[in-house]
Amino acid sequence: MTALLKLDDISVSIGNLGLLDRISLSVGRGQVVGLVGESGSGKSLTAMAAIGLLPLIGGRVTKGTVRFDGQDMAAMTETQRRKLRGARIGFVTQNPMTALDPVQRIGEQVDVVSRLHLGLSRADARARTLDLLTRLRIPEAGAVVDAWPHQLSGGMKQRIVIAMALAGDPDLIIADEPTTALDVTVQAQIIQILGSLVRERGVALLLITHDMGVVAQVCDRVAVLYAGRLAEEGPVGPIFAAPAHPYTAALIGCIPQDGMAKGSLTGIPGAVPSAAAFPAGCRFHPRCPRASDLCRNTPPMIVHRTAGQVACHHPGEAE
Amino acid sequence: MTAPMVKIDALSKRFQSGGGLFAKPRTMMAVREVTLSIGKGEVLGVVGESGCGKSTLARLVLRLIEPTSGRVTIDGTDITALSAGALRRIRRRMAMVFQDPYSSLDPRYSLADVLAEPLRLQGEVIAPARVDEMLASVGLPAALAASHPHQLSGGQRQRVGIARALALKPDFVVLDEPTASLDVSIQAQIIALLADLRDRLGLTYLFISHDLGLVRYFCDRIVVMYLGSVVEVLPDTRTAPRHPYTRALMDSNFAPDPARRRVIEMLTGEVPSPFALPPGCAFATRCPRASDRCRRDTPALGGDAAHPVACFHPL
Ligand SMILES: Nc1ncnc2c1ncn2[C@@H]1O[C@H](COP(=O)(O)OP(=O)(O)OP(=O)(O)O)[C@@H](O)[C@H]1O
Ligand SMILES: Nc1ncnc2c1ncn2[C@@H]1O[C@H](COP(=O)(O)OP(=O)(O)OP(=O)(O)O)[C@@H](O)[C@H]1O
Ligand code: SF4
Ligand code: SF4
Ligand SMILES: [Mg+2]
Ligand SMILES: [Mg+2]
């Protein structure tokens, strides 16, 4: 599969602080790629780098390339990049309120996306909006299009934002923790709907989440970030069955599961270091049960395996 | 179950909101006729989605807010009837840990001050060694005593919150989503700490969470709330749920195992406004099993006393 979005060995800095270091990952059409890691590991920055939004927060790509559909993003003008984002990339953020205009009716806000990017007439745009809302299991879509944002629940608003992201028929959707603010039952439904819509339409989805359960449920591949570096990347099946990187294994082990013996959930000792104080060698070494002297002194190289990548001096058995 | 330490009897809380020149004030029942008991040394879990009344219940149980009706008895003392002075004395035995370790600690004070405060409020002076001991009990180095909350990570702050709650050596602790704002890696650390403290100090917990998976891991019995009412009490963590809402909560929990993918049954329909609950079962707008009877009559919590459920057509 040719990748629609391809980050190739990128590093990112803000000022003179290096925040991301040599990250490679790609997302193909109809594919869902999860980006996971604890808070502060660099997930949102990776997303911003992917769509050329780093300048907004004073950041820049210092190394490597980002390609969208084969085109080098760095070689485009800002106008071209803006056009690309508008027409071909949908963005869903954690907080639906920032994406919705409080003084415009829901239907109009969704309609405008397909009118602008697909050139649809008013009537066709509305028909498309109603179809999307129905697919997102919004009850009484016909009434919801006439509602104002404040009349809808959080779960509804988040579904509207997802509808807006899909309305322009984008090739890529980047969803940054799209459901963390929602109730668990609604969360599970939205994740499931998003996953199936993306596959049905051949859209590429980069799904940022801190929930390994969500990754296991909907993603094809997963990229695990730790302290600005890639720990492990590859197809979800083998990674969950036998994680090579101790950090991946630890993250999976933090999720309470049925049948788990009491006391078996111990967490990961310590905390994610801040960018100003990254440890030498492997950045995970102060928290890693397998850390050796080699780990404390030398950063592990990224090793490409048949299906993915791992950066660890003492990886678990590959299958 | 061991002898009940806390008895909650038909506890209700009504809130009023709005009201003004033209608007009529609206009322809602945040907690409705809740009856429960917590055994000594037990960890009782309360789960439910945002707005179902978990925090209100927590505050009522410690009488941080006054109930509209009902009673709370702790070791035989009806705390809803106590005078302010008597309440203060019995409060020593109870404590609360809040959800947000960022806003529950005053940024102006050092950790030593933060930890000494509950004792000072009770008119006690404390030796610096006691602060070190408190920090150590939650796995923090004594060197942190002079630092301020903003210098700590989220997990460290929540440890301080727990140490402060334990300052007066309570035997009953209410934990209101103590890990909701933390990474799963840190959540697991805090849960391990809470389990250890319970074993060492013989604590009794009321543990509130919106995560049924977490509650099933940590708690002995589980209370499920929906829009202010208890809809089911699971007697242990293995028993299969009988209420359709509990089932939906369980289904929403994705196992971290791609080999166990499944299509979850969609709950259609919206959560009704707590200010305008429809007649009948509050879950009927979303329930796949709802019948005409459910939309007319309100199911009471009943059936098996060890595993009560409020549903006309339980699973
Ligand atoms: N504008 C900024 N200036 C300086 N540092 C920043 C900036 N934005 C992010 N960082 C730092 O970069 C690192 C990665 O941040 P990022 O927001 O990508 O994390 P994340 O994985 O998305 O975390 P979360 O799960 O909390 O959203 C963090 O250490 C953060 O403090
Ligand atoms: N002081 C108050 N005045 C008016 N209404 C209130 C007050 N406190 C809570 N409520 C309402 O009571 C209901 C229950 O709130 P509560 O905070 O107990 O829910 P919760 O289950 O803790 O939710 P969350 O999971 O979001 O913390 C909500 O509808 C809330 O808006
Ligand atoms: S390189 Fe060493 S410290 Fe880092 S994850 Fe691998 S074993 Fe652990
Ligand atoms: S009483 Fe009826 S509507 Fe309520 S949960 Fe049971 S089956 Fe569903
Ligand atoms: Mg982020
Ligand atoms: Mg609450």
Short mmCIF file of C-alpha atoms in Angstrom, two decimals, chain A:
data_model
loop_
_atom_site.label_atom_id
_atom_site.label_comp_id
_atom_site.label_asym_id
_atom_site.label_seq_id
_atom_site.Cartn_x
_atom_site.Cartn_y
_atom_site.Cartn_z
CA MET A 1 0.00 0.00 0.00
CA THR A 2 1.35 3.43 -0.81
CA ALA A 3 1.15 5.72 2.16
CA LEU A 4 -1.04 8.80 1.96
CA LEU A 5 0.74 10.41 4.89
CA LYS A 6 4.37 9.59 5.47
CA LEU A 7 6.59 11.03 8.18
CA ASP A 8 10.13 10.07 7.39
CA ASP A 9 12.67 10.40 10.20
CA ILE A 10 11.40 13.76 11.42
CA SER A 11 12.70 15.77 14.35
CA VAL A 12 10.89 18.78 15.79
CA SER A 13 12.06 21.68 17.93
CA ILE A 14 10.45 24.65 19.59
CA GLY A 15 13.06 27.33 20.15
CA ASN A 16 16.19 25.34 20.87
CA LEU A 17 14.37 22.60 22.73
CA GLY A 18 14.32 19.32 20.77
CA LEU A 19 10.90 17.78 21.39
CA LEU A 20 10.59 15.03 18.77
CA ASP A 21 13.49 12.92 17.65
CA ARG A 22 13.57 10.89 14.41
CA ILE A 23 10.01 9.73 14.09
CA SER A 24 8.86 7.71 11.11
CA LEU A 25 5.33 6.51 10.52
CA SER A 26 2.84 6.32 7.71
CA VAL A 27 -0.89 6.07 7.22
CA GLY A 28 -2.50 4.52 4.14
CA ARG A 29 -5.98 4.96 2.69
CA GLY A 30 -8.61 3.00 4.57
CA GLN A 31 -6.13 2.45 7.36
CA VAL A 32 -6.40 3.41 11.03
CA VAL A 33 -3.12 4.13 12.76
CA GLY A 34 -3.08 4.72 16.50
CA LEU A 35 -0.60 7.08 18.11
CA VAL A 36 -0.21 6.34 21.82
CA GLY A 37 1.94 7.27 24.78
CA GLU A 38 1.58 8.94 28.15
CA SER A 39 0.80 12.61 28.49
CA GLY A 40 3.70 14.71 27.22
CA SER A 41 5.16 11.99 25.02
CA GLY A 42 4.72 14.06 21.84
CA LYS A 43 1.50 12.80 20.24
CA SER A 44 -0.07 16.19 19.51
CA LEU A 45 3.23 17.60 18.27
CA THR A 46 3.54 14.70 15.84
CA ALA A 47 0.05 15.44 14.54
CA MET A 48 0.84 19.12 14.15
CA ALA A 49 4.04 18.31 12.30
CA ALA A 50 2.08 15.99 10.01
CA ILE A 51 -0.23 18.72 8.81
CA GLY A 52 2.21 21.60 8.83
CA LEU A 53 0.74 23.41 11.82
CA LEU A 54 3.91 23.66 13.90
CA PRO A 55 4.49 27.34 13.00
CA LEU A 56 1.31 28.14 14.95
CA ILE A 57 3.10 27.24 18.19
CA GLY A 58 6.53 28.44 17.10
CA GLY A 59 7.81 24.99 16.24
CA ARG A 60 9.62 23.62 13.19
CA VAL A 61 10.68 20.39 11.60
CA THR A 62 14.47 20.35 11.90
CA LYS A 63 15.12 17.08 10.15
CA GLY A 64 13.33 14.61 7.91
CA THR A 65 10.38 15.00 5.57
CA VAL A 66 6.61 14.92 5.76
CA ARG A 67 4.91 13.77 2.58
CA PHE A 68 1.23 13.98 1.81
CA ASP A 69 0.22 11.91 -1.21
CA GLY A 70 3.83 11.95 -2.33
CA GLN A 71 4.29 15.71 -2.03
CA ASP A 72 6.89 17.15 0.31
CA MET A 73 5.01 19.47 2.67
CA ALA A 74 8.13 21.58 3.28
CA ALA A 75 8.36 22.36 -0.43
CA MET A 76 4.86 23.85 -0.49
CA THR A 77 3.99 27.48 0.11
CA GLU A 78 1.91 28.26 3.19
CA THR A 79 -1.05 29.00 0.89
CA GLN A 80 -0.75 25.58 -0.71
CA ARG A 81 -0.53 23.93 2.68
CA ARG A 82 -3.58 25.79 3.92
CA LYS A 83 -5.50 24.73 0.83
CA LEU A 84 -4.44 21.13 1.32
CA ARG A 85 -5.58 21.15 4.93
CA GLY A 86 -8.92 22.65 4.01
CA ALA A 87 -9.67 20.36 1.10
CA ARG A 88 -8.09 17.04 1.94
CA ILE A 89 -7.49 16.82 5.67
CA GLY A 90 -10.09 16.72 8.44
CA PHE A 91 -9.07 17.52 11.99
CA VAL A 92 -11.00 16.46 15.10
CA THR A 93 -9.86 17.83 18.43
CA GLN A 94 -10.63 16.88 21.97
CA ASN A 95 -12.88 19.81 22.67
CA PRO A 96 -15.89 20.05 20.35
CA MET A 97 -16.78 23.50 21.62
CA THR A 98 -13.77 25.13 20.01
CA ALA A 99 -14.75 23.68 16.63
CA LEU A 100 -18.39 24.80 16.66
CA ASP A 101 -19.67 28.31 16.15
CA PRO A 102 -22.14 29.00 18.97
CA VAL A 103 -24.27 31.36 16.88
CA GLN A 104 -24.76 29.22 13.81
CA ARG A 105 -27.23 26.36 13.46
CA ILE A 106 -25.72 22.87 13.38
CA GLY A 107 -26.88 22.02 9.87
CA GLU A 108 -25.39 25.15 8.33
CA GLN A 109 -22.03 24.49 9.98
CA VAL A 110 -21.82 21.03 8.47
CA ASP A 111 -23.28 22.08 5.08
CA VAL A 112 -20.70 24.79 4.57
CA VAL A 113 -17.86 22.25 4.53
CA SER A 114 -19.17 20.33 1.53
CA ARG A 115 -20.36 23.47 -0.25
CA LEU A 116 -16.91 24.97 0.06
CA HIS A 117 -14.78 21.93 -0.66
CA LEU A 118 -16.99 19.84 -2.93
CA GLY A 119 -18.87 22.72 -4.56
CA LEU A 120 -22.23 21.22 -3.64
CA SER A 121 -25.45 23.18 -3.96
CA ARG A 122 -27.34 24.14 -0.82
CA ALA A 123 -29.80 21.27 -1.24
CA ASP A 124 -27.15 18.66 -2.03
CA ALA A 125 -25.03 19.78 0.88
CA ARG A 126 -27.99 19.43 3.23
CA ALA A 127 -28.77 15.97 1.92
CA ARG A 128 -25.16 14.99 2.51
CA THR A 129 -25.23 16.43 6.03
CA LEU A 130 -28.38 14.49 6.90
CA ASP A 131 -26.85 11.31 5.54
CA LEU A 132 -23.68 11.80 7.59
CA LEU A 133 -25.54 12.59 10.81
CA THR A 134 -27.67 9.49 10.35
CA ARG A 135 -24.59 7.35 9.79
CA LEU A 136 -23.12 8.77 12.97
CA ARG A 137 -26.28 7.48 14.72
CA ILE A 138 -27.58 10.87 15.61
CA PRO A 139 -31.24 10.37 16.45
CA GLU A 140 -33.67 12.69 14.68
CA ALA A 141 -31.03 14.18 12.41
CA GLY A 142 -33.78 16.20 10.72
CA ALA A 143 -34.36 18.12 13.95
CA VAL A 144 -30.72 18.31 14.99
CA VAL A 145 -29.71 20.27 11.87
CA ASP A 146 -31.94 23.11 13.06
CA ALA A 147 -30.55 23.10 16.61
CA TRP A 148 -27.95 25.46 18.09
CA PRO A 149 -24.75 23.97 19.56
CA HIS A 150 -25.75 24.76 23.16
CA GLN A 151 -28.86 22.61 22.78
CA LEU A 152 -26.84 19.46 22.22
CA SER A 153 -25.10 17.16 24.68
CA GLY A 154 -21.31 16.79 24.62
CA GLY A 155 -21.55 13.44 22.86
CA MET A 156 -23.79 14.91 20.17
CA LYS A 157 -21.52 17.88 19.64
CA GLN A 158 -18.53 15.61 19.24
CA ARG A 159 -20.41 13.62 16.61
CA ILE A 160 -21.19 16.87 14.77
CA VAL A 161 -17.50 17.77 14.76
CA ILE A 162 -16.72 14.35 13.32
CA ALA A 163 -19.42 14.90 10.69
CA MET A 164 -17.77 18.23 9.81
CA ALA A 165 -14.41 16.49 9.45
CA LEU A 166 -15.97 13.93 7.09
CA ALA A 167 -18.23 16.30 5.14
CA GLY A 168 -15.57 17.59 2.75
CA ASP A 169 -14.66 14.05 1.73
CA PRO A 170 -11.11 14.35 3.10
CA ASP A 171 -8.42 11.83 2.30
CA LEU A 172 -6.95 12.00 5.78
CA ILE A 173 -8.48 12.55 9.21
CA ILE A 174 -6.38 13.35 12.23
CA ALA A 175 -8.30 12.84 15.44
CA ASP A 176 -6.52 14.04 18.58
CA GLU A 177 -8.16 12.30 21.55
CA PRO A 178 -11.58 12.76 19.94
CA THR A 179 -13.53 11.08 22.72
CA THR A 180 -11.72 11.70 26.01
CA ALA A 181 -14.27 14.29 27.13
CA LEU A 182 -17.19 11.93 26.54
CA ASP A 183 -19.00 9.38 28.62
CA VAL A 184 -17.71 5.85 28.25
CA THR A 185 -20.76 4.44 26.48
CA VAL A 186 -20.74 7.29 23.96
CA GLN A 187 -16.96 7.05 23.59
CA ALA A 188 -17.09 3.42 22.58
CA GLN A 189 -19.81 4.06 20.03
CA ILE A 190 -18.09 7.01 18.42
CA ILE A 191 -14.80 5.15 18.12
CA GLN A 192 -16.57 2.24 16.50
CA ILE A 193 -18.48 4.45 14.07
CA LEU A 194 -15.39 6.44 13.15
CA GLY A 195 -13.41 3.27 12.47
CA SER A 196 -16.05 1.81 10.18
CA LEU A 197 -16.76 5.05 8.28
CA VAL A 198 -13.07 5.48 7.60
CA ARG A 199 -12.70 1.98 6.20
CA GLU A 200 -15.89 2.19 4.18
CA ARG A 201 -14.76 5.39 2.50
CA GLY A 202 -11.09 4.65 2.13
CA VAL A 203 -10.07 7.56 4.33
CA ALA A 204 -6.76 7.43 6.22
CA LEU A 205 -7.14 7.98 9.98
CA LEU A 206 -4.43 8.91 12.45
CA LEU A 207 -6.04 8.35 15.83
CA ILE A 208 -4.32 9.86 18.84
CA THR A 209 -5.35 8.24 22.09
CA HIS A 210 -3.95 7.24 25.44
CA ASP A 211 -6.22 4.20 25.57
CA MET A 212 -4.60 0.93 24.51
CA GLY A 213 -8.07 -0.66 24.56
CA VAL A 214 -9.21 1.72 21.82
CA VAL A 215 -6.09 0.94 19.80
CA ALA A 216 -6.69 -2.79 20.10
CA GLN A 217 -10.31 -2.35 19.09
CA VAL A 218 -10.04 -0.17 15.97
CA CYS A 219 -6.48 0.36 14.77
CA ASP A 220 -4.59 -1.53 12.08
CA ARG A 221 -1.22 -0.26 13.22
CA VAL A 222 0.05 1.50 16.30
CA ALA A 223 2.95 3.85 16.94
CA VAL A 224 4.06 4.07 20.57
CA LEU A 225 5.82 7.28 21.53
CA TYR A 226 7.89 7.87 24.63
CA ALA A 227 9.57 11.15 25.54
CA GLY A 228 9.61 12.39 21.96
CA ARG A 229 10.93 9.18 20.43
CA LEU A 230 9.32 6.21 18.78
CA ALA A 231 9.48 3.16 21.03
CA GLU A 232 7.75 0.72 18.74
CA GLU A 233 5.61 0.78 15.62
CA GLY A 234 3.83 -1.92 13.69
CA PRO A 235 0.62 -3.90 13.12
CA VAL A 236 -1.54 -4.24 16.25
CA GLY A 237 -1.91 -8.04 16.17
CA PRO A 238 1.74 -8.97 16.79
CA ILE A 239 2.40 -5.93 19.00
CA PHE A 240 -0.37 -6.75 21.45
CA ALA A 241 0.38 -10.47 21.32
CA ALA A 242 4.10 -9.97 22.00
CA PRO A 243 5.25 -6.39 22.49
CA ALA A 244 8.95 -6.08 21.75
CA HIS A 245 9.46 -2.83 23.65
CA PRO A 246 9.19 -2.87 27.47
CA TYR A 247 7.26 0.42 27.35
CA THR A 248 4.60 -1.02 25.06
CA ALA A 249 4.28 -4.03 27.33
CA ALA A 250 4.00 -1.78 30.39
CA LEU A 251 1.30 0.41 28.81
CA ILE A 252 -0.79 -2.63 27.93
CA GLY A 253 -0.26 -3.97 31.44
CA CYS A 254 -1.72 -0.80 32.99
CA ILE A 255 -5.25 -1.55 31.79
CA PRO A 256 -7.44 -3.26 34.35
CA GLN A 257 -8.91 -6.39 32.81
CA ASP A 258 -11.42 -8.96 33.89
CA GLY A 259 -9.87 -11.85 35.69
CA MET A 260 -6.75 -9.90 36.65
CA ALA A 261 -5.52 -10.89 40.10
CA LYS A 262 -5.75 -8.10 42.67
CA GLY A 263 -2.36 -6.50 43.12
CA SER A 264 -1.18 -7.36 39.61
CA LEU A 265 -1.79 -3.84 38.33
CA THR A 266 1.31 -1.96 39.42
CA GLY A 267 1.70 0.79 36.83
CA ILE A 268 4.94 2.16 35.48
CA PRO A 269 7.21 3.57 38.21
CA GLY A 270 8.31 7.20 37.93
CA ALA A 271 6.99 9.64 35.37
CA VAL A 272 7.58 10.93 31.82
CA PRO A 273 10.60 13.27 31.86
CA SER A 274 10.20 16.81 30.60
CA ALA A 275 11.93 17.78 27.38
CA ALA A 276 14.43 19.91 29.29
CA ALA A 277 15.57 16.90 31.30
CA PHE A 278 15.56 13.89 29.00
CA PRO A 279 17.79 11.18 30.49
CA ALA A 280 20.90 10.06 28.61
CA GLY A 281 20.88 6.80 26.69
CA CYS A 282 17.45 5.27 26.31
CA ARG A 283 15.00 7.84 27.63
CA PHE A 284 12.90 5.09 29.21
CA HIS A 285 15.78 3.62 31.20
CA PRO A 286 14.92 5.12 34.64
CA ARG A 287 11.55 3.35 34.47
CA CYS A 288 12.52 0.20 32.62
CA PRO A 289 12.75 -3.20 34.32
CA ARG A 290 15.24 -4.41 31.67
CA ALA A 291 17.60 -1.41 31.78
CA SER A 292 21.31 -2.25 31.55
CA ASP A 293 24.45 -0.09 31.50
CA LEU A 294 24.21 -0.04 27.74
CA CYS A 295 20.70 1.46 28.04
CA ARG A 296 21.88 4.11 30.48
CA ASN A 297 24.61 5.33 28.14
CA THR A 298 23.63 4.69 24.54
CA PRO A 299 20.34 5.54 22.90
CA PRO A 300 18.96 2.49 21.08
CA MET A 301 18.80 2.70 17.30
CA ILE A 302 15.55 2.13 15.51
CA VAL A 303 15.59 -1.37 14.07
CA HIS A 304 13.27 -2.10 11.17
CA ARG A 305 11.68 -5.50 11.34
CA THR A 306 9.51 -7.30 8.83
CA ALA A 307 6.41 -5.40 9.72
CA GLY A 308 7.47 -2.50 11.91
CA GLN A 309 10.15 -0.75 13.97
CA VAL A 310 11.51 -1.10 17.51
CA ALA A 311 14.01 1.02 19.41
CA CYS A 312 15.33 -1.05 22.31
CA HIS A 313 18.62 -2.69 23.25
CA HIS A 314 16.86 -5.66 24.80
CA PRO A 315 13.63 -6.18 22.89
CA GLY A 316 11.23 -9.02 23.73
CA GLU A 317 11.08 -12.00 21.47
CA ALA A 318 9.72 -11.18 18.04
CA GLU A 319 7.13 -13.53 16.64
#
